PDB file of C-alpha atoms and ligand atoms in Angstrom:
ATOM      1  CA  MET A   1     -31.828   1.127  -5.255  1.00 58.00           C
ATOM      2  CA  ASN A   2     -31.182  -2.623  -5.166  1.00 66.00           C
ATOM      3  CA  GLU A   3     -31.595  -3.728  -1.500  1.00 58.00           C
ATOM      4  CA  THR A   4     -28.491  -5.919  -1.614  1.00 82.00           C
ATOM      5  CA  ILE A   5     -26.357  -2.935  -2.609  1.00 89.00           C
ATOM      6  CA  ALA A   6     -27.540  -0.625   0.172  1.00 86.00           C
ATOM      7  CA  GLY A   7     -24.623   0.076   2.510  1.00 92.00           C
ATOM      8  CA  ARG A   8     -21.989  -1.317   0.173  1.00 98.00           C
ATOM      9  CA  VAL A   9     -18.800   0.651  -0.370  1.00 98.00           C
ATOM     10  CA  ALA A  10     -16.851   0.879  -3.625  1.00 99.00           C
ATOM     11  CA  LEU A  11     -13.396   2.370  -4.151  1.00 99.00           C
ATOM     12  CA  VAL A  12     -12.249   3.588  -7.577  1.00 99.00           C
ATOM     13  CA  THR A  13      -8.683   4.666  -8.364  1.00 99.00           C
ATOM     14  CA  GLY A  14      -7.992   6.928 -11.303  1.00 98.00           C
ATOM     15  CA  ALA A  15     -11.509   8.223 -10.714  1.00 99.00           C
ATOM     16  CA  ALA A  16     -10.867  11.861 -11.643  1.00 98.00           C
ATOM     17  CA  ASN A  17     -11.245  11.229 -15.366  1.00 97.00           C
ATOM     18  CA  GLY A  18     -12.277   8.849 -18.102  1.00 97.00           C
ATOM     19  CA  ILE A  19     -13.146   5.254 -17.286  1.00 98.00           C
ATOM     20  CA  GLY A  20     -12.642   5.735 -13.534  1.00 98.00           C
ATOM     21  CA  ARG A  21     -14.972   8.722 -13.308  1.00 98.00           C
ATOM     22  CA  ALA A  22     -17.696   6.986 -15.336  1.00 98.00           C
ATOM     23  CA  THR A  23     -17.406   3.883 -13.160  1.00 98.00           C
ATOM     24  CA  ALA A  24     -17.499   5.900  -9.925  1.00 99.00           C
ATOM     25  CA  LEU A  25     -20.707   7.535 -11.212  1.00 98.00           C
ATOM     26  CA  ALA A  26     -22.151   4.124 -12.133  1.00 98.00           C
ATOM     27  CA  PHE A  27     -21.348   2.657  -8.695  1.00 98.00           C
ATOM     28  CA  ALA A  28     -22.993   5.666  -7.031  1.00 98.00           C
ATOM     29  CA  SER A  29     -26.108   5.548  -9.181  1.00 98.00           C
ATOM     30  CA  SER A  30     -26.459   1.840  -8.341  1.00 98.00           C
ATOM     31  CA  GLY A  31     -26.475   2.717  -4.629  1.00 98.00           C
ATOM     32  CA  TYR A  32     -22.880   2.161  -3.530  1.00 98.00           C
ATOM     33  CA  LYS A  33     -21.098   4.707  -1.333  1.00 98.00           C
ATOM     34  CA  VAL A  34     -18.053   5.607  -3.381  1.00 98.00           C
ATOM     35  CA  VAL A  35     -14.481   6.500  -2.492  1.00 99.00           C
ATOM     36  CA  VAL A  36     -13.133   8.518  -5.413  1.00 99.00           C
ATOM     37  CA  SER A  37      -9.345   8.431  -5.526  1.00 99.00           C
ATOM     38  CA  ASP A  38      -6.773   9.981  -7.858  1.00 99.00           C
ATOM     39  CA  ILE A  39      -3.602  12.100  -7.882  1.00 98.00           C
ATOM     40  CA  ASP A  40      -5.617  14.926  -9.455  1.00 98.00           C
ATOM     41  CA  SER A  41      -7.460  16.433  -6.489  1.00 98.00           C
ATOM     42  CA  GLN A  42      -9.359  19.088  -8.421  1.00 98.00           C
ATOM     43  CA  ALA A  43     -10.809  16.707 -11.006  1.00 98.00           C
ATOM     44  CA  GLY A  44     -11.364  14.085  -8.298  1.00 99.00           C
ATOM     45  CA  GLN A  45     -13.426  16.557  -6.276  1.00 98.00           C
ATOM     46  CA  ALA A  46     -15.344  17.290  -9.488  1.00 98.00           C
ATOM     47  CA  THR A  47     -16.228  13.583  -9.749  1.00 99.00           C
ATOM     48  CA  VAL A  48     -17.561  13.724  -6.176  1.00 99.00           C
ATOM     49  CA  ALA A  49     -19.602  16.826  -7.061  1.00 99.00           C
ATOM     50  CA  LEU A  50     -21.109  15.015 -10.072  1.00 98.00           C
ATOM     51  CA  ILE A  51     -22.055  12.053  -7.848  1.00 98.00           C
ATOM     52  CA  GLU A  52     -23.596  14.316  -5.210  1.00 98.00           C
ATOM     53  CA  ALA A  53     -25.491  16.318  -7.840  1.00 98.00           C
ATOM     54  CA  ALA A  54     -27.037  13.039  -9.001  1.00 98.00           C
ATOM     55  CA  GLY A  55     -28.099  12.225  -5.421  1.00 98.00           C
ATOM     56  CA  GLY A  56     -25.278   9.802  -4.594  1.00 98.00           C
ATOM     57  CA  GLU A  57     -22.769   9.618  -1.744  1.00 98.00           C
ATOM     58  CA  ALA A  58     -19.006   9.910  -2.272  1.00 98.00           C
ATOM     59  CA  VAL A  59     -15.790  11.183  -0.760  1.00 99.00           C
ATOM     60  CA  PHE A  60     -12.473  12.092  -2.402  1.00 99.00           C
ATOM     61  CA  ILE A  61      -9.212  10.707  -1.015  1.00 99.00           C
ATOM     62  CA  ARG A  62      -6.021  11.713  -2.831  1.00 99.00           C
ATOM     63  CA  CYS A  63      -3.575   8.866  -3.470  1.00 99.00           C
ATOM     64  CA  ASP A  64      -0.655   8.112  -5.754  1.00 99.00           C
ATOM     65  CA  VAL A  65      -1.106   4.380  -6.268  1.00 99.00           C
ATOM     66  CA  SER A  66       2.609   3.869  -6.891  1.00 99.00           C
ATOM     67  CA  CYS A  67       3.431   4.820  -3.279  1.00 99.00           C
ATOM     68  CA  ASP A  68       3.029   2.172  -0.558  1.00 99.00           C
ATOM     69  CA  ALA A  69       2.418   4.644   2.283  1.00 99.00           C
ATOM     70  CA  GLU A  70      -0.242   6.515   0.285  1.00 99.00           C
ATOM     71  CA  VAL A  71      -2.106   3.343  -0.694  1.00 99.00           C
ATOM     72  CA  ARG A  72      -2.028   2.102   2.905  1.00 99.00           C
ATOM     73  CA  ARG A  73      -3.467   5.439   4.031  1.00 98.00           C
ATOM     74  CA  LEU A  74      -6.125   5.348   1.264  1.00 99.00           C
ATOM     75  CA  ILE A  75      -7.423   1.999   2.466  1.00 99.00           C
ATOM     76  CA  GLU A  76      -7.232   3.036   6.137  1.00 98.00           C
ATOM     77  CA  GLN A  77      -9.177   6.229   5.379  1.00 98.00           C
ATOM     78  CA  THR A  78     -11.743   4.307   3.321  1.00 98.00           C
ATOM     79  CA  VAL A  79     -12.476   2.047   6.291  1.00 98.00           C
ATOM     80  CA  ALA A  80     -12.376   4.995   8.711  1.00 98.00           C
ATOM     81  CA  THR A  81     -14.919   6.861   6.550  1.00 98.00           C
ATOM     82  CA  TYR A  82     -17.379   4.134   5.563  1.00 98.00           C
ATOM     83  CA  GLY A  83     -16.500   1.223   7.864  1.00 98.00           C
ATOM     84  CA  ARG A  84     -15.889  -1.360   5.126  1.00 98.00           C
ATOM     85  CA  LEU A  85     -14.762  -1.973   1.537  1.00 98.00           C
ATOM     86  CA  ASP A  86     -16.935  -4.216  -0.638  1.00 98.00           C
ATOM     87  CA  CYS A  87     -15.732  -3.481  -4.173  1.00 98.00           C
ATOM     88  CA  ALA A  88     -12.489  -2.065  -5.463  1.00 99.00           C
ATOM     89  CA  PHE A  89     -11.828  -0.934  -9.021  1.00 99.00           C
ATOM     90  CA  ASN A  90      -8.071  -0.563  -9.463  1.00 99.00           C
ATOM     91  CA  ASN A  91      -8.085   1.516 -12.589  1.00 98.00           C
ATOM     92  CA  ALA A  92      -5.379   4.195 -12.304  1.00 98.00           C
ATOM     93  CA  GLY A  93      -2.964   3.737 -15.174  1.00 98.00           C
ATOM     94  CA  ILE A  94      -0.652   5.654 -17.462  1.00 98.00           C
ATOM     95  CA  GLU A  95       0.692   5.389 -20.947  1.00 95.00           C
ATOM     96  CA  ILE A  96       3.702   7.408 -22.019  1.00 89.00           C
ATOM     97  CA  GLU A  97       4.858   8.156 -25.578  1.00 87.00           C
ATOM     98  CA  LYS A  98       4.727   5.386 -28.156  1.00 93.00           C
ATOM     99  CA  CYS A  99       7.990   3.938 -29.492  1.00 96.00           C
ATOM    100  CA  LYS A 100       9.460   0.642 -30.604  1.00 97.00           C
ATOM    101  CA  LEU A 101      10.986  -1.512 -27.881  1.00 98.00           C
ATOM    102  CA  ALA A 102      14.656  -0.680 -28.630  1.00 98.00           C
ATOM    103  CA  ASP A 103      13.926   3.054 -28.456  1.00 97.00           C
ATOM    104  CA  GLY A 104      12.442   2.949 -24.945  1.00 96.00           C
ATOM    105  CA  ASN A 105      14.248   4.077 -21.814  1.00 96.00           C
ATOM    106  CA  GLU A 106      14.562   3.017 -18.192  1.00 97.00           C
ATOM    107  CA  GLU A 107      12.806   6.083 -16.798  1.00 97.00           C
ATOM    108  CA  VAL A 108       9.667   5.382 -18.828  1.00 97.00           C
ATOM    109  CA  PHE A 109       9.796   1.667 -17.963  1.00 98.00           C
ATOM    110  CA  ASP A 110       9.963   2.417 -14.224  1.00 98.00           C
ATOM    111  CA  ALA A 111       7.220   5.049 -14.416  1.00 98.00           C
ATOM    112  CA  ILE A 112       4.753   2.801 -16.264  1.00 98.00           C
ATOM    113  CA  MET A 113       5.497  -0.259 -14.145  1.00 98.00           C
ATOM    114  CA  GLY A 114       5.293   1.850 -10.972  1.00 98.00           C
ATOM    115  CA  VAL A 115       1.729   2.964 -11.622  1.00 98.00           C
ATOM    116  CA  ASN A 116       0.251   0.164 -13.734  1.00 98.00           C
ATOM    117  CA  VAL A 117       1.780  -2.855 -11.985  1.00 99.00           C
ATOM    118  CA  LYS A 118       3.032  -1.826  -8.541  1.00 99.00           C
ATOM    119  CA  GLY A 119      -0.038   0.370  -8.122  1.00 99.00           C
ATOM    120  CA  VAL A 120      -2.442  -2.509  -8.745  1.00 99.00           C
ATOM    121  CA  TRP A 121      -0.381  -4.840  -6.540  1.00 99.00           C
ATOM    122  CA  LEU A 122      -0.257  -2.341  -3.649  1.00 99.00           C
ATOM    123  CA  CYS A 123      -3.979  -1.618  -3.899  1.00 99.00           C
ATOM    124  CA  MET A 124      -4.872  -5.320  -3.850  1.00 99.00           C
ATOM    125  CA  LYS A 125      -2.441  -5.989  -0.975  1.00 99.00           C
ATOM    126  CA  TYR A 126      -4.204  -3.539   1.342  1.00 99.00           C
ATOM    127  CA  GLN A 127      -7.730  -4.138  -0.014  1.00 99.00           C
ATOM    128  CA  ILE A 128      -7.488  -7.911   0.424  1.00 99.00           C
ATOM    129  CA  ALA A 129      -6.415  -7.466   4.060  1.00 98.00           C
ATOM    130  CA  VAL A 130      -9.647  -5.536   4.723  1.00 98.00           C
ATOM    131  CA  MET A 131     -11.773  -7.993   2.730  1.00 98.00           C
ATOM    132  CA  LEU A 132     -10.307 -10.964   4.591  1.00 98.00           C
ATOM    133  CA  ALA A 133     -11.140  -9.309   7.906  1.00 98.00           C
ATOM    134  CA  GLN A 134     -14.747  -8.526   6.874  1.00 98.00           C
ATOM    135  CA  GLY A 135     -15.397 -11.887   5.197  1.00 98.00           C
ATOM    136  CA  GLY A 136     -15.292 -11.098   1.491  1.00 98.00           C
ATOM    137  CA  GLY A 137     -15.341  -8.591  -1.320  1.00 98.00           C
ATOM    138  CA  SER A 138     -14.676  -8.192  -5.016  1.00 98.00           C
ATOM    139  CA  ILE A 139     -11.915  -6.530  -6.966  1.00 99.00           C
ATOM    140  CA  VAL A 140     -11.728  -5.510 -10.623  1.00 99.00           C
ATOM    141  CA  ASN A 141      -8.436  -4.365 -12.152  1.00 99.00           C
ATOM    142  CA  THR A 142      -8.105  -2.408 -15.378  1.00 99.00           C
ATOM    143  CA  ALA A 143      -5.902  -4.278 -17.817  1.00 99.00           C
ATOM    144  CA  SER A 144      -6.305  -3.706 -21.570  1.00 98.00           C
ATOM    145  CA  VAL A 145      -6.463  -5.593 -24.828  1.00 98.00           C
ATOM    146  CA  ALA A 146      -2.734  -4.740 -24.734  1.00 98.00           C
ATOM    147  CA  GLY A 147      -2.575  -7.227 -21.847  1.00 98.00           C
ATOM    148  CA  LEU A 148      -3.920  -9.987 -24.114  1.00 98.00           C
ATOM    149  CA  ILE A 149      -2.234  -9.424 -27.466  1.00 98.00           C
ATOM    150  CA  ALA A 150       0.745  -7.531 -28.891  1.00 97.00           C
ATOM    151  CA  ALA A 151       0.624  -3.751 -28.909  1.00 97.00           C
ATOM    152  CA  PRO A 152       3.200  -2.446 -31.386  1.00 96.00           C
ATOM    153  CA  LYS A 153       5.067   0.668 -30.129  1.00 96.00           C
ATOM    154  CA  GLN A 154       3.617   0.090 -26.657  1.00 97.00           C
ATOM    155  CA  SER A 155       5.813  -2.760 -25.408  1.00 98.00           C
ATOM    156  CA  ILE A 156       6.206  -1.457 -21.844  1.00 98.00           C
ATOM    157  CA  TYR A 157       2.528  -0.593 -21.532  1.00 98.00           C
ATOM    158  CA  SER A 158       1.626  -4.003 -22.973  1.00 98.00           C
ATOM    159  CA  ALA A 159       3.968  -5.757 -20.525  1.00 98.00           C
ATOM    160  CA  SER A 160       2.416  -3.808 -17.651  1.00 98.00           C
ATOM    161  CA  LYS A 161      -1.107  -4.865 -18.649  1.00 98.00           C
ATOM    162  CA  HIS A 162      -0.067  -8.515 -19.107  1.00 98.00           C
ATOM    163  CA  ALA A 163       1.289  -8.237 -15.551  1.00 99.00           C
ATOM    164  CA  VAL A 164      -2.047  -6.885 -14.291  1.00 99.00           C
ATOM    165  CA  ILE A 165      -3.711 -10.028 -15.651  1.00 99.00           C
ATOM    166  CA  GLY A 166      -1.101 -12.199 -13.911  1.00 99.00           C
ATOM    167  CA  LEU A 167      -1.725 -10.441 -10.607  1.00 99.00           C
ATOM    168  CA  THR A 168      -5.481 -10.772 -11.145  1.00 99.00           C
ATOM    169  CA  LYS A 169      -5.467 -14.509 -11.889  1.00 99.00           C
ATOM    170  CA  THR A 170      -3.084 -15.340  -9.055  1.00 99.00           C
ATOM    171  CA  ALA A 171      -4.961 -13.306  -6.449  1.00 99.00           C
ATOM    172  CA  ALA A 172      -8.238 -14.843  -7.662  1.00 99.00           C
ATOM    173  CA  VAL A 173      -6.944 -18.351  -7.044  1.00 99.00           C
ATOM    174  CA  GLU A 174      -5.260 -17.497  -3.743  1.00 99.00           C
ATOM    175  CA  TYR A 175      -8.405 -15.951  -2.225  1.00 99.00           C
ATOM    176  CA  ALA A 176     -11.203 -17.876  -3.988  1.00 98.00           C
ATOM    177  CA  ARG A 177     -12.055 -19.805  -0.804  1.00 98.00           C
ATOM    178  CA  LYS A 178     -12.138 -16.559   1.189  1.00 98.00           C
ATOM    179  CA  ASN A 179     -15.139 -15.134  -0.671  1.00 98.00           C
ATOM    180  CA  ILE A 180     -12.968 -12.622  -2.514  1.00 99.00           C
ATOM    181  CA  ARG A 181     -13.358 -12.491  -6.303  1.00 99.00           C
ATOM    182  CA  VAL A 182     -10.736 -10.818  -8.484  1.00 99.00           C
ATOM    183  CA  ASN A 183     -11.236 -10.085 -12.181  1.00 99.00           C
ATOM    184  CA  ALA A 184      -9.813  -7.805 -14.842  1.00 99.00           C
ATOM    185  CA  VAL A 185     -11.471  -5.787 -17.559  1.00 99.00           C
ATOM    186  CA  CYS A 186      -9.639  -5.402 -20.873  1.00 99.00           C
ATOM    187  CA  PRO A 187     -10.810  -2.368 -22.834  1.00 98.00           C
ATOM    188  CA  ALA A 188      -9.848  -1.758 -26.444  1.00 98.00           C
ATOM    189  CA  VAL A 189      -9.667   1.896 -27.510  1.00 96.00           C
ATOM    190  CA  ILE A 190     -12.029   3.957 -25.374  1.00 97.00           C
ATOM    191  CA  ASP A 191     -12.920   7.584 -25.935  1.00 93.00           C
ATOM    192  CA  THR A 192     -11.012   9.231 -23.041  1.00 90.00           C
ATOM    193  CA  GLU A 193      -8.250  11.803 -22.498  1.00 86.00           C
ATOM    194  CA  MET A 194      -5.715   8.946 -22.617  1.00 82.00           C
ATOM    195  CA  TYR A 195      -6.910   8.055 -26.111  1.00 83.00           C
ATOM    196  CA  LEU A 196      -6.924  11.697 -27.225  1.00 80.00           C
ATOM    197  CA  ARG A 197      -3.363  12.221 -25.919  1.00 79.00           C
ATOM    198  CA  ALA A 198      -2.177   9.158 -27.862  1.00 76.00           C
ATOM    199  CA  SER A 199      -3.951   9.987 -31.115  1.00 75.00           C
ATOM    200  CA  THR A 200      -3.315  12.430 -33.929  1.00 72.00           C
ATOM    201  CA  ASP A 201      -5.654  14.636 -35.927  1.00 71.00           C
ATOM    202  CA  ASP A 202      -4.777  12.641 -39.026  1.00 78.00           C
ATOM    203  CA  PRO A 203      -8.113  11.272 -40.322  1.00 79.00           C
ATOM    204  CA  LYS A 204      -6.270   8.252 -41.780  1.00 84.00           C
ATOM    205  CA  HIS A 205      -4.978   7.339 -38.312  1.00 83.00           C
ATOM    206  CA  VAL A 206      -8.435   7.769 -36.776  1.00 84.00           C
ATOM    207  CA  ALA A 207      -9.933   5.575 -39.528  1.00 88.00           C
ATOM    208  CA  LEU A 208      -7.305   2.885 -38.865  1.00 89.00           C
ATOM    209  CA  VAL A 209      -8.045   2.907 -35.135  1.00 91.00           C
ATOM    210  CA  VAL A 210     -11.775   2.576 -35.775  1.00 93.00           C
ATOM    211  CA  ALA A 211     -11.206  -0.160 -38.396  1.00 93.00           C
ATOM    212  CA  ALA A 212      -9.266  -2.256 -35.842  1.00 94.00           C
ATOM    213  CA  HIS A 213     -12.565  -2.779 -34.020  1.00 97.00           C
ATOM    214  CA  PRO A 214     -14.887  -5.149 -35.929  1.00 97.00           C
ATOM    215  CA  ILE A 215     -17.853  -3.319 -34.425  1.00 97.00           C
ATOM    216  CA  GLY A 216     -16.784  -0.219 -36.411  1.00 96.00           C
ATOM    217  CA  ARG A 217     -16.226   2.328 -33.636  1.00 96.00           C
ATOM    218  CA  ILE A 218     -14.222   2.887 -30.466  1.00 96.00           C
ATOM    219  CA  GLY A 219     -15.804   2.256 -27.059  1.00 98.00           C
ATOM    220  CA  THR A 220     -17.365   4.538 -24.485  1.00 98.00           C
ATOM    221  CA  VAL A 221     -16.488   4.907 -20.808  1.00 98.00           C
ATOM    222  CA  GLU A 222     -20.029   3.868 -19.915  1.00 98.00           C
ATOM    223  CA  GLU A 223     -19.522   0.532 -21.685  1.00 98.00           C
ATOM    224  CA  ILE A 224     -16.490  -0.201 -19.505  1.00 98.00           C
ATOM    225  CA  ALA A 225     -18.320   0.963 -16.370  1.00 98.00           C
ATOM    226  CA  ALA A 226     -21.174  -1.454 -17.128  1.00 98.00           C
ATOM    227  CA  ALA A 227     -18.731  -4.368 -17.356  1.00 99.00           C
ATOM    228  CA  VAL A 228     -17.043  -3.367 -14.080  1.00 99.00           C
ATOM    229  CA  LEU A 229     -20.389  -3.086 -12.284  1.00 98.00           C
ATOM    230  CA  TYR A 230     -21.318  -6.566 -13.505  1.00 98.00           C
ATOM    231  CA  LEU A 231     -18.004  -8.127 -12.431  1.00 98.00           C
ATOM    232  CA  SER A 232     -18.192  -6.354  -9.055  1.00 98.00           C
ATOM    233  CA  GLY A 233     -21.713  -7.446  -8.209  1.00 98.00           C
ATOM    234  CA  ASP A 234     -23.436 -10.595  -6.999  1.00 97.00           C
ATOM    235  CA  SER A 235     -24.560 -11.536 -10.535  1.00 97.00           C
ATOM    236  CA  ALA A 236     -20.920 -12.457 -11.201  1.00 98.00           C
ATOM    237  CA  GLY A 237     -20.718 -14.591  -8.046  1.00 98.00           C
ATOM    238  CA  PHE A 238     -19.213 -17.585  -9.896  1.00 98.00           C
ATOM    239  CA  THR A 239     -16.804 -15.468 -11.956  1.00 98.00           C
ATOM    240  CA  THR A 240     -13.262 -15.021 -10.727  1.00 99.00           C
ATOM    241  CA  GLY A 241      -9.821 -14.866 -12.335  1.00 99.00           C
ATOM    242  CA  ILE A 242     -11.045 -13.747 -15.751  1.00 99.00           C
ATOM    243  CA  ALA A 243      -9.689 -11.034 -18.028  1.00 99.00           C
ATOM    244  CA  LEU A 244     -12.823  -9.822 -19.811  1.00 99.00           C
ATOM    245  CA  PRO A 245     -12.282  -8.121 -23.170  1.00 98.00           C
ATOM    246  CA  VAL A 246     -14.658  -5.211 -23.746  1.00 98.00           C
ATOM    247  CA  ASP A 247     -13.303  -4.479 -27.144  1.00 98.00           C
ATOM    248  CA  GLY A 248     -15.816  -4.368 -29.997  1.00 98.00           C
ATOM    249  CA  GLY A 249     -14.484  -7.702 -31.201  1.00 98.00           C
ATOM    250  CA  LEU A 250     -10.846  -6.558 -31.550  1.00 98.00           C
ATOM    251  CA  THR A 251      -9.304  -9.615 -29.881  1.00 98.00           C
ATOM    252  CA  ALA A 252     -11.649 -11.970 -31.764  1.00 97.00           C
ATOM    253  CA  LEU A 253      -9.884 -11.140 -35.054  1.00 93.00           C
TER     254      LEU A 253
HETATM  255  P1  NAD E   1      -7.351   8.884 -18.155  1.00 80.48           P
HETATM  256  O1  NAD E   1      -5.979   9.400 -18.418  1.00 80.48           O
HETATM  257  O2  NAD E   1      -8.533   9.594 -18.693  1.00 80.48           O
HETATM  258  O3  NAD E   1      -7.574   8.638 -16.592  1.00 80.48           O
HETATM  259  C1  NAD E   1      -6.573   8.027 -15.807  1.00 80.48           C
HETATM  260  C2  NAD E   1      -6.658   8.597 -14.404  1.00 80.48           C
HETATM  261  O4  NAD E   1      -5.621   7.977 -13.606  1.00 80.48           O
HETATM  262  C3  NAD E   1      -6.407  10.100 -14.355  1.00 80.48           C
HETATM  263  O5  NAD E   1      -7.437  10.732 -13.606  1.00 80.48           O
HETATM  264  C4  NAD E   1      -5.062  10.234 -13.667  1.00 80.48           C
HETATM  265  O6  NAD E   1      -4.923  11.427 -12.899  1.00 80.48           O
HETATM  266  C5  NAD E   1      -5.036   8.989 -12.804  1.00 80.48           C
HETATM  267  N1  NAD E   1      -3.682   8.602 -12.400  1.00 80.48           N
HETATM  268  C6  NAD E   1      -2.567   8.595 -13.170  1.00 80.48           C
HETATM  269  N2  NAD E   1      -1.500   8.226 -12.437  1.00 80.48           N
HETATM  270  C7  NAD E   1      -1.971   7.976 -11.179  1.00 80.48           C
HETATM  271  C8  NAD E   1      -1.355   7.556  -9.967  1.00 80.48           C
HETATM  272  N3  NAD E   1      -0.031   7.344  -9.899  1.00 80.48           N
HETATM  273  N4  NAD E   1      -2.131   7.385  -8.871  1.00 80.48           N
HETATM  274  C9  NAD E   1      -3.469   7.617  -8.919  1.00 80.48           C
HETATM  275  N5  NAD E   1      -4.104   8.036 -10.047  1.00 80.48           N
HETATM  276  C10 NAD E   1      -3.360   8.214 -11.161  1.00 80.48           C
HETATM  277  O7  NAD E   1      -7.306   7.386 -18.710  1.00 80.48           O
HETATM  278  P2  NAD E   1      -8.437   6.302 -19.008  1.00 80.48           P
HETATM  279  O8  NAD E   1      -8.463   6.130 -20.472  1.00 80.48           O
HETATM  280  O9  NAD E   1      -9.679   6.566 -18.256  1.00 80.48           O
HETATM  281  O10 NAD E   1      -7.667   5.023 -18.406  1.00 80.48           O
HETATM  282  C11 NAD E   1      -8.069   4.367 -17.244  1.00 80.48           C
HETATM  283  C12 NAD E   1      -7.449   2.986 -17.284  1.00 80.48           C
HETATM  284  O11 NAD E   1      -7.901   2.307 -18.458  1.00 80.48           O
HETATM  285  C13 NAD E   1      -5.938   2.946 -17.346  1.00 80.48           C
HETATM  286  O12 NAD E   1      -5.451   1.890 -16.525  1.00 80.48           O
HETATM  287  C14 NAD E   1      -5.646   2.657 -18.801  1.00 80.48           C
HETATM  288  O13 NAD E   1      -4.399   2.023 -18.976  1.00 80.48           O
HETATM  289  C15 NAD E   1      -6.807   1.760 -19.134  1.00 80.48           C
HETATM  290  N6  NAD E   1      -7.146   1.645 -20.549  1.00 80.48           N
HETATM  291  C16 NAD E   1      -7.534   2.731 -21.265  1.00 80.48           C
HETATM  292  C17 NAD E   1      -7.864   2.588 -22.608  1.00 80.48           C
HETATM  293  C18 NAD E   1      -8.308   3.747 -23.473  1.00 80.48           C
HETATM  294  O14 NAD E   1      -8.358   3.599 -24.708  1.00 80.48           O
HETATM  295  N7  NAD E   1      -8.643   4.896 -22.918  1.00 80.48           N
HETATM  296  C19 NAD E   1      -7.784   1.312 -23.209  1.00 80.48           C
HETATM  297  C20 NAD E   1      -7.397   0.225 -22.432  1.00 80.48           C
HETATM  298  C21 NAD E   1      -7.087   0.400 -21.103  1.00 80.48           C
END
């Protein structure tokens, strides 16, 4: 274990599955104590079991990130458990069915914004308070390539991820002199349950999705975890307020 990481505490939301689980595992294997958080308690506990089986240290705290009282309690319990919060990965996010903008409805808009935007804002609000009190920390938020460019049939999701980048940049500037760095990671299509739910079995559709990535494949959860670990750690000490595409070249086209 890297000596500078010993004793550091990382919190991951949406850590029961996909990108969040892989990143929680990566934090733990680098030596961080990890708070695994999600609305799915069973799968969240399974992430903790995977970390412990690999010799790491973690605890599960259930939290719906769209609820102020639950996020406040999550951060309070994190500090009560491990005494501090060094790195936060605000990753919980949802995507609901795809449709063109004029076919969307208010219920879906509120649901997506509630988790993807309010959730990230609430998490940062309570995390930054702890980081200010302890003298610093770093935060990474999960945006998306849909936060950088248009995402046809995903207008609400795309708006929510553009908003995550706005929150990220503004918080980065507001707290830069307080030793708190805030960055976003922008994945393209990553092989997770979210991708599987949104895709079809049609080989033509799969081929189109793959072809959108100049690198010729979709990404892996480990590739996003590696980017988050870099942005969270001291090697990225001069990096704040960025929205880093991890996208196989998709946004370079
Ligand atoms: P996933 O569906 O596999 O995992 C998301 C996790 O978030 C789940 O464990 C779920 O239970 C949890 N969650 C959902 N609502 C929550 C809430 N209100 N409070 C707390 N937890 C909640 O998805 P994933 O692909 O791992 O996505 C993780 C993040 O990456 C999301 O923000 C998503 O928008 C983003 N993203 C994913 C892709 C992709 O292709 N998979 C691409 C770009 C961005």
